[in-house]
PDB file of C-alpha atoms and ligand atoms in Angstrom:
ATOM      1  CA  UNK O  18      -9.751  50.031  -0.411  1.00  0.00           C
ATOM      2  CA  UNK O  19      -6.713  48.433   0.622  1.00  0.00           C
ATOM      3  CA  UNK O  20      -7.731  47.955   4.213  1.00  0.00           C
ATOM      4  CA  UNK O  21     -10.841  45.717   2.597  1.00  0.00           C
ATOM      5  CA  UNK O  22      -8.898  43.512  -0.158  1.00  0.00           C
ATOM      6  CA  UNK O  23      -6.961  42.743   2.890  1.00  0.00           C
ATOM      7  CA  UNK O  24      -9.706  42.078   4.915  1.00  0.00           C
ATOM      8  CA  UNK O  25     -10.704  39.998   2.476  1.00  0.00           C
ATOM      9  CA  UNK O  26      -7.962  38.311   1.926  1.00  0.00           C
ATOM     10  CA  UNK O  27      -7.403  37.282   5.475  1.00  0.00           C
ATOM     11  CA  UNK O  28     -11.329  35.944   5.470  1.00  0.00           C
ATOM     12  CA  UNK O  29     -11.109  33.835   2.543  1.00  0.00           C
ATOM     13  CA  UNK O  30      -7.462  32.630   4.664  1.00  0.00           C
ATOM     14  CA  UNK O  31      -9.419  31.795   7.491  1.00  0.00           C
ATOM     15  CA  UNK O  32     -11.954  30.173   5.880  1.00  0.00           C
ATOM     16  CA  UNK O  33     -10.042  27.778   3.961  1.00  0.00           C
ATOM     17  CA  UNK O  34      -8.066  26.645   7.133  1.00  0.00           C
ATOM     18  CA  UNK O  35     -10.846  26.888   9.605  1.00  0.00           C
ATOM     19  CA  UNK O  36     -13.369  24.845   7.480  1.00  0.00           C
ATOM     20  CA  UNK O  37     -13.649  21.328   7.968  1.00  0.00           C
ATOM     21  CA  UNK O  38     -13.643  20.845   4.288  1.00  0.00           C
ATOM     22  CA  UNK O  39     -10.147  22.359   3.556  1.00  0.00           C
ATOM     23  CA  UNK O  40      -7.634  19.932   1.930  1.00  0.00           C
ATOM     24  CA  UNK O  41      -6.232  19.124   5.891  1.00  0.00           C
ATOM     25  CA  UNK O  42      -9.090  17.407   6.607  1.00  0.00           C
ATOM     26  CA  UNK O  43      -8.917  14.323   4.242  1.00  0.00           C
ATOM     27  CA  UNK O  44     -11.758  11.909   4.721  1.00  0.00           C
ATOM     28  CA  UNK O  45      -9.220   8.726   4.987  1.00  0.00           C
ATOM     29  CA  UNK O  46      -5.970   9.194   5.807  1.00  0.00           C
ATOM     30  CA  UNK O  47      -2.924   7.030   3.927  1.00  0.00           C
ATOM     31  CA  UNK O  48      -0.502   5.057   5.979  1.00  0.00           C
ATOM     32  CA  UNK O  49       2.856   5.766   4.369  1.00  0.00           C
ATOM     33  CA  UNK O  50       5.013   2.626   4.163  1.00  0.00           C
ATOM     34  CA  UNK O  51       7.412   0.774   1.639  1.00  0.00           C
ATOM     35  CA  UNK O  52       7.268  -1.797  -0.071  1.00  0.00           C
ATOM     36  CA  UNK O  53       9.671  -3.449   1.849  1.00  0.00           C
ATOM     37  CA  UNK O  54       8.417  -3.090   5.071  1.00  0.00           C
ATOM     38  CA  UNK O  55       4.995  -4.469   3.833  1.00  0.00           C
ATOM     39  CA  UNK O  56       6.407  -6.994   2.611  1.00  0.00           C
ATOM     40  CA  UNK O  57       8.800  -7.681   6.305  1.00  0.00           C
ATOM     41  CA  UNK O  58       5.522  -7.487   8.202  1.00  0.00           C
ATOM     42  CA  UNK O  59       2.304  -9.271   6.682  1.00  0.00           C
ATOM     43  CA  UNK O  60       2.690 -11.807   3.701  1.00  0.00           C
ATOM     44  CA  UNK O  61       4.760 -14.365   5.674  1.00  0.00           C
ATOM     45  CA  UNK O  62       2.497 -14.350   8.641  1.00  0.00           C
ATOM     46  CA  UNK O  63      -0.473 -14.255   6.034  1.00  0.00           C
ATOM     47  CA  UNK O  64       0.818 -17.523   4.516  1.00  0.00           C
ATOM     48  CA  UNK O  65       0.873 -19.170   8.105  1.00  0.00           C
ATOM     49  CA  UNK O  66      -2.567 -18.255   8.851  1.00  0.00           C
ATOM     50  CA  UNK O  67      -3.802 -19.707   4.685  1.00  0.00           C
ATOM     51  CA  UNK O  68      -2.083 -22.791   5.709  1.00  0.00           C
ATOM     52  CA  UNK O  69      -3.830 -23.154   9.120  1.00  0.00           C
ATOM     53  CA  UNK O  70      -7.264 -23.117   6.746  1.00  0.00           C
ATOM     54  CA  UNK O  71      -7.630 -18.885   6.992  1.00  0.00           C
ATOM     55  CA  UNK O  72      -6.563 -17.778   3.297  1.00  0.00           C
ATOM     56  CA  UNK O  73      -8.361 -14.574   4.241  1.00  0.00           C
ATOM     57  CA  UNK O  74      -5.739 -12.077   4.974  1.00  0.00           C
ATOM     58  CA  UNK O  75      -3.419 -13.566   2.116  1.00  0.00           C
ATOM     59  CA  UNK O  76      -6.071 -12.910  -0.601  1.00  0.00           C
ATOM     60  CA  UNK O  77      -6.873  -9.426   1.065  1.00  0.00           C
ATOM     61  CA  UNK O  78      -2.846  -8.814   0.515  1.00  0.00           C
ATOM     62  CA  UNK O  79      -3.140 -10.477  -3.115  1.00  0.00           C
ATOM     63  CA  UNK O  80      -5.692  -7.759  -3.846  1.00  0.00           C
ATOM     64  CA  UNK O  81      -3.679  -5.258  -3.105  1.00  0.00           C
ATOM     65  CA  UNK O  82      -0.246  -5.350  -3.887  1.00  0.00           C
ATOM     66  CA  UNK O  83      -0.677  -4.186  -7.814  1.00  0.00           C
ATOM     67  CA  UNK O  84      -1.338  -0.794  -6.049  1.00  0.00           C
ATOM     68  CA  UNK O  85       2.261  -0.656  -4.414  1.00  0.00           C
ATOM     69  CA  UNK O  86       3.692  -1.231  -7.923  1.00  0.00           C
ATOM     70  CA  UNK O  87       5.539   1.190  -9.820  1.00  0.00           C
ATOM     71  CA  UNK O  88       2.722   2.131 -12.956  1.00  0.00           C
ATOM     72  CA  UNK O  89       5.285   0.510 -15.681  1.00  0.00           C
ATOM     73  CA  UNK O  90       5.218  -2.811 -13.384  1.00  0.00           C
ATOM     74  CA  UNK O  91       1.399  -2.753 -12.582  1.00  0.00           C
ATOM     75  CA  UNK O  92       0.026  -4.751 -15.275  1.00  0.00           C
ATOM     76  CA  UNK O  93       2.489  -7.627 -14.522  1.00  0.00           C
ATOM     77  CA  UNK O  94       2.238  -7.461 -10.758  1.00  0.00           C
ATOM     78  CA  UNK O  95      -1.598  -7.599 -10.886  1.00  0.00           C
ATOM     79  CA  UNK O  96      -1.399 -10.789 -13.463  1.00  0.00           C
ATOM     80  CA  UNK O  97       1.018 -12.373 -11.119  1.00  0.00           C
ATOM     81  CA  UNK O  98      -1.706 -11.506  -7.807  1.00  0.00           C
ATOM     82  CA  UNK O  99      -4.956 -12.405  -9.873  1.00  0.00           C
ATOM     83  CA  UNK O 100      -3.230 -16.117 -11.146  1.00  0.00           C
ATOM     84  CA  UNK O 101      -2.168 -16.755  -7.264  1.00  0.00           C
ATOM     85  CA  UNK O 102      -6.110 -16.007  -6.403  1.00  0.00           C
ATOM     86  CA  UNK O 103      -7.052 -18.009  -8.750  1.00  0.00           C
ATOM     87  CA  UNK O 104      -5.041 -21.018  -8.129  1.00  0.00           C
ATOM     88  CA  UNK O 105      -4.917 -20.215  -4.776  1.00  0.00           C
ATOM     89  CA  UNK O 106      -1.531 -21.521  -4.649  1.00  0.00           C
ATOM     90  CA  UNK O 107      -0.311 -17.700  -2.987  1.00  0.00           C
ATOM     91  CA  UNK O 108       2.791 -19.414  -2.971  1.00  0.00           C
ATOM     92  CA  UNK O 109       3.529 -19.402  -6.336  1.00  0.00           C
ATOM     93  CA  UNK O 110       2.858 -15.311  -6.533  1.00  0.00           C
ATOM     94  CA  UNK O 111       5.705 -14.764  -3.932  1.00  0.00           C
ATOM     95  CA  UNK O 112       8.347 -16.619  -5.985  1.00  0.00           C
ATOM     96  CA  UNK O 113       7.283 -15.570  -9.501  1.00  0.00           C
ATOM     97  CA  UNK O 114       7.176 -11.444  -8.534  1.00  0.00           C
ATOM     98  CA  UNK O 115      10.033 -11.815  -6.563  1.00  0.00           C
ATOM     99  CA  UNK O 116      11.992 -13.746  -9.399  1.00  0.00           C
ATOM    100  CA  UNK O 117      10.912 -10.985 -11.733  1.00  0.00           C
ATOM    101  CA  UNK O 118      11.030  -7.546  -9.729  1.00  0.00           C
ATOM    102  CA  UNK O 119      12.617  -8.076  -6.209  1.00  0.00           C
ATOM    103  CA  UNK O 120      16.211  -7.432  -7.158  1.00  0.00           C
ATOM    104  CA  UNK O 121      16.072  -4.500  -9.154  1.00  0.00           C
ATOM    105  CA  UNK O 122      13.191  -2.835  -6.759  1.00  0.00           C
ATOM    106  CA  UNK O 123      15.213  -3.306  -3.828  1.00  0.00           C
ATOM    107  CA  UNK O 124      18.225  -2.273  -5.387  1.00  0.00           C
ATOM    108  CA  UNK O 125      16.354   0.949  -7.218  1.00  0.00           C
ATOM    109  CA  UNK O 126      13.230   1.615  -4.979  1.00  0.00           C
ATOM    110  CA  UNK O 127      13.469   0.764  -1.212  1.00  0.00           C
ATOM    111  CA  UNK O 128      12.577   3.631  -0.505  1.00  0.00           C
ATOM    112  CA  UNK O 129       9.783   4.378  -2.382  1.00  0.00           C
ATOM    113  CA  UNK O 130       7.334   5.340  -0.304  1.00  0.00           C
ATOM    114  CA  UNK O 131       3.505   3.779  -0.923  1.00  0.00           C
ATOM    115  CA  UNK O 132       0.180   4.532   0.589  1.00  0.00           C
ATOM    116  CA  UNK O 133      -1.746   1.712   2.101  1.00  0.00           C
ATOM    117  CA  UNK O 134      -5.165   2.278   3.465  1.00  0.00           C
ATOM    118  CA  UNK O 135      -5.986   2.458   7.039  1.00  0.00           C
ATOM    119  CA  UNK O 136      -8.274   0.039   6.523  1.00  0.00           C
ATOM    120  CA  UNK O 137      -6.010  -2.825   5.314  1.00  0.00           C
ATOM    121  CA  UNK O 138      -3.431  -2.522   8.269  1.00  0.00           C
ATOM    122  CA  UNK O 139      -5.901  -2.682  11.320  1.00  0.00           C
ATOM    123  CA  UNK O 140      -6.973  -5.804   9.358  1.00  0.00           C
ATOM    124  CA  UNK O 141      -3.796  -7.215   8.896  1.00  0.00           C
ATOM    125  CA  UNK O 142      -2.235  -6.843  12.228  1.00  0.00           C
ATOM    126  CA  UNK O 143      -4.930  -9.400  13.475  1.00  0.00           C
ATOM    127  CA  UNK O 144      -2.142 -11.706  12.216  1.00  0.00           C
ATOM    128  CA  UNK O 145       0.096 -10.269  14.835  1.00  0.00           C
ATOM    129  CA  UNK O 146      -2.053 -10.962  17.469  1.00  0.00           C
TER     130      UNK O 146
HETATM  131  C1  HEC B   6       3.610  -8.770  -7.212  1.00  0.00           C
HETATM  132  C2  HEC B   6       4.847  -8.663  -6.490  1.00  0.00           C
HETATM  133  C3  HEC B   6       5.092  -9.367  -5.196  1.00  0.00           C
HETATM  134  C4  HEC B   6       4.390 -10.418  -4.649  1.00  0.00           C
HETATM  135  C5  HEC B   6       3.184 -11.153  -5.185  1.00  0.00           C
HETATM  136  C6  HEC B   6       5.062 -10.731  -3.403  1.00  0.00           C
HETATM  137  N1  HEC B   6       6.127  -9.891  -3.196  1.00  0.00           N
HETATM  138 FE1  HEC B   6       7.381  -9.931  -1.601  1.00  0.00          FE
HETATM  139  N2  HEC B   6       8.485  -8.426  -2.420  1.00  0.00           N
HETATM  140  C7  HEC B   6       8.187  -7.777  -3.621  1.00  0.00           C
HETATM  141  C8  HEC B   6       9.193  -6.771  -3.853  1.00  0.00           C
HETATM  142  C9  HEC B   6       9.216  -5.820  -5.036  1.00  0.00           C
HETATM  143  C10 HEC B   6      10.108  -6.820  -2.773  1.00  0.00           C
HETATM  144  C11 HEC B   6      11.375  -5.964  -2.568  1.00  0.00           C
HETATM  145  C12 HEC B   6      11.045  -4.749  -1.744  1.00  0.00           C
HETATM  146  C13 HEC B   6      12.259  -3.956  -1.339  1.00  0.00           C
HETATM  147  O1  HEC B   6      13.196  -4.537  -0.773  1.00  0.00           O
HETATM  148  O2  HEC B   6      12.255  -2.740  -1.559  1.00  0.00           O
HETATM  149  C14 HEC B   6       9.626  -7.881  -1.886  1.00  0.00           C
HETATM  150  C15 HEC B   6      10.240  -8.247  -0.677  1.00  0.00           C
HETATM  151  C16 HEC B   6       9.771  -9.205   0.188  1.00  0.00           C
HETATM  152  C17 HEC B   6      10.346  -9.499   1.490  1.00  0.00           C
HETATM  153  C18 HEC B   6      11.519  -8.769   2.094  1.00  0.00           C
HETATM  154  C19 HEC B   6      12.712  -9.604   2.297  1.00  0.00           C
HETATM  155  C20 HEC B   6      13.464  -9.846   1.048  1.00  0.00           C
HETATM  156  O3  HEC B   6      13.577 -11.015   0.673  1.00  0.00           O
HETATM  157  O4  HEC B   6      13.949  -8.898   0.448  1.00  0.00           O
HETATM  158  C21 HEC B   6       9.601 -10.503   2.057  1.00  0.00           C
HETATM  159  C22 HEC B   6       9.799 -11.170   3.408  1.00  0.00           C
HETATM  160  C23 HEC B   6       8.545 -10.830   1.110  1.00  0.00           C
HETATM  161  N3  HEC B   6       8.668 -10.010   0.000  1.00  0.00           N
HETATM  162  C24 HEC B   6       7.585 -11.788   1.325  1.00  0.00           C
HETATM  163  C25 HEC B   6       6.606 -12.143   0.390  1.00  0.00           C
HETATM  164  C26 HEC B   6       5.723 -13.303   0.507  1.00  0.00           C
HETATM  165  C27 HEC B   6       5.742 -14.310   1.652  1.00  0.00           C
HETATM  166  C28 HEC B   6       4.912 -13.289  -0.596  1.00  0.00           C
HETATM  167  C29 HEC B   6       3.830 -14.248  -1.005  1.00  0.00           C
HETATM  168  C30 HEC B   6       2.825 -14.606  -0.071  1.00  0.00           C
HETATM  169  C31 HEC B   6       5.284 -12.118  -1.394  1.00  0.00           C
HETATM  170  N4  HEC B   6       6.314 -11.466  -0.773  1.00  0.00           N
HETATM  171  C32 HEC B   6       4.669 -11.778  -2.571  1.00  0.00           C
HETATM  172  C33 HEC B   6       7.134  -8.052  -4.456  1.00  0.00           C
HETATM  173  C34 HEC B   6       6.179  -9.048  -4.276  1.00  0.00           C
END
């Protein structure tokens, strides 16, 4: 009896890390990031490429930032994002969250890590190119 619970056991093991359904195999994975290094890498050169008539990759980033906010500071962040998109003075978004939330995130948060999709980076280093 013991010999087949263990049997068993190891089966249902195997099965679970073996199968291409087990929680390894994620269909998307995250790219882990902070804030902070976002922030270093994209918006700036996303502002270049608005002014030179491509607002594309700025709105993209608009769109996505209230996901990288703490849950307390989502609300704001996304009213601060959806007012830049709708001006579309982005400008404005950078000063007013940063006014708000920059200090005490840096100070608190830097290294918070957030998960950005995939998706959204091979986009956005077009911008390095
Ligand atoms: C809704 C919030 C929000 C918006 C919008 C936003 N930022 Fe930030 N940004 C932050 C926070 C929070 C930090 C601090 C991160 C840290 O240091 O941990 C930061 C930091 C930065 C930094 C790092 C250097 C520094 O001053 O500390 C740069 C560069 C930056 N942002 C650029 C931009 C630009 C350009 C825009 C507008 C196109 C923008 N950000 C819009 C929240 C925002």
């Amino acid at each position: 009896m013991k010999k087949i619970i263990s049997f068993l056991s190891l089966s249902i093991f195997a099965l679970f890390a073996l199968s291409p359904f087990s929680l390894n195999a994620e269909p998307e994975r995250k790219i882990e990031t902070t804030v902070h290094d976002f922030m270093e890498d994209y918006p700036k050169l996303a502002m270049k490429a608005a002014k030179k008539g491509k607002p594309g990759y700025i709105e993209k980033i608009l769109a996505e930032i209230p996901n990288f906010a703490l849950e307390e500071q989502r609300a704001k962040w996304t009213e601060i994002s959806q007012e830049a998109l709708k001006s579309k003075d982005y400008e404005q978004s950078c000063k007013s969250c940063h006014k708000e939330f920059k200090k005490e995130y840096k100070k608190t948060y830097r290294k918070r890590p957030i998960q950005v999709s995939p998706e959204l980076i091979s986009y956005l280093k077009e911008l390095k190119k």
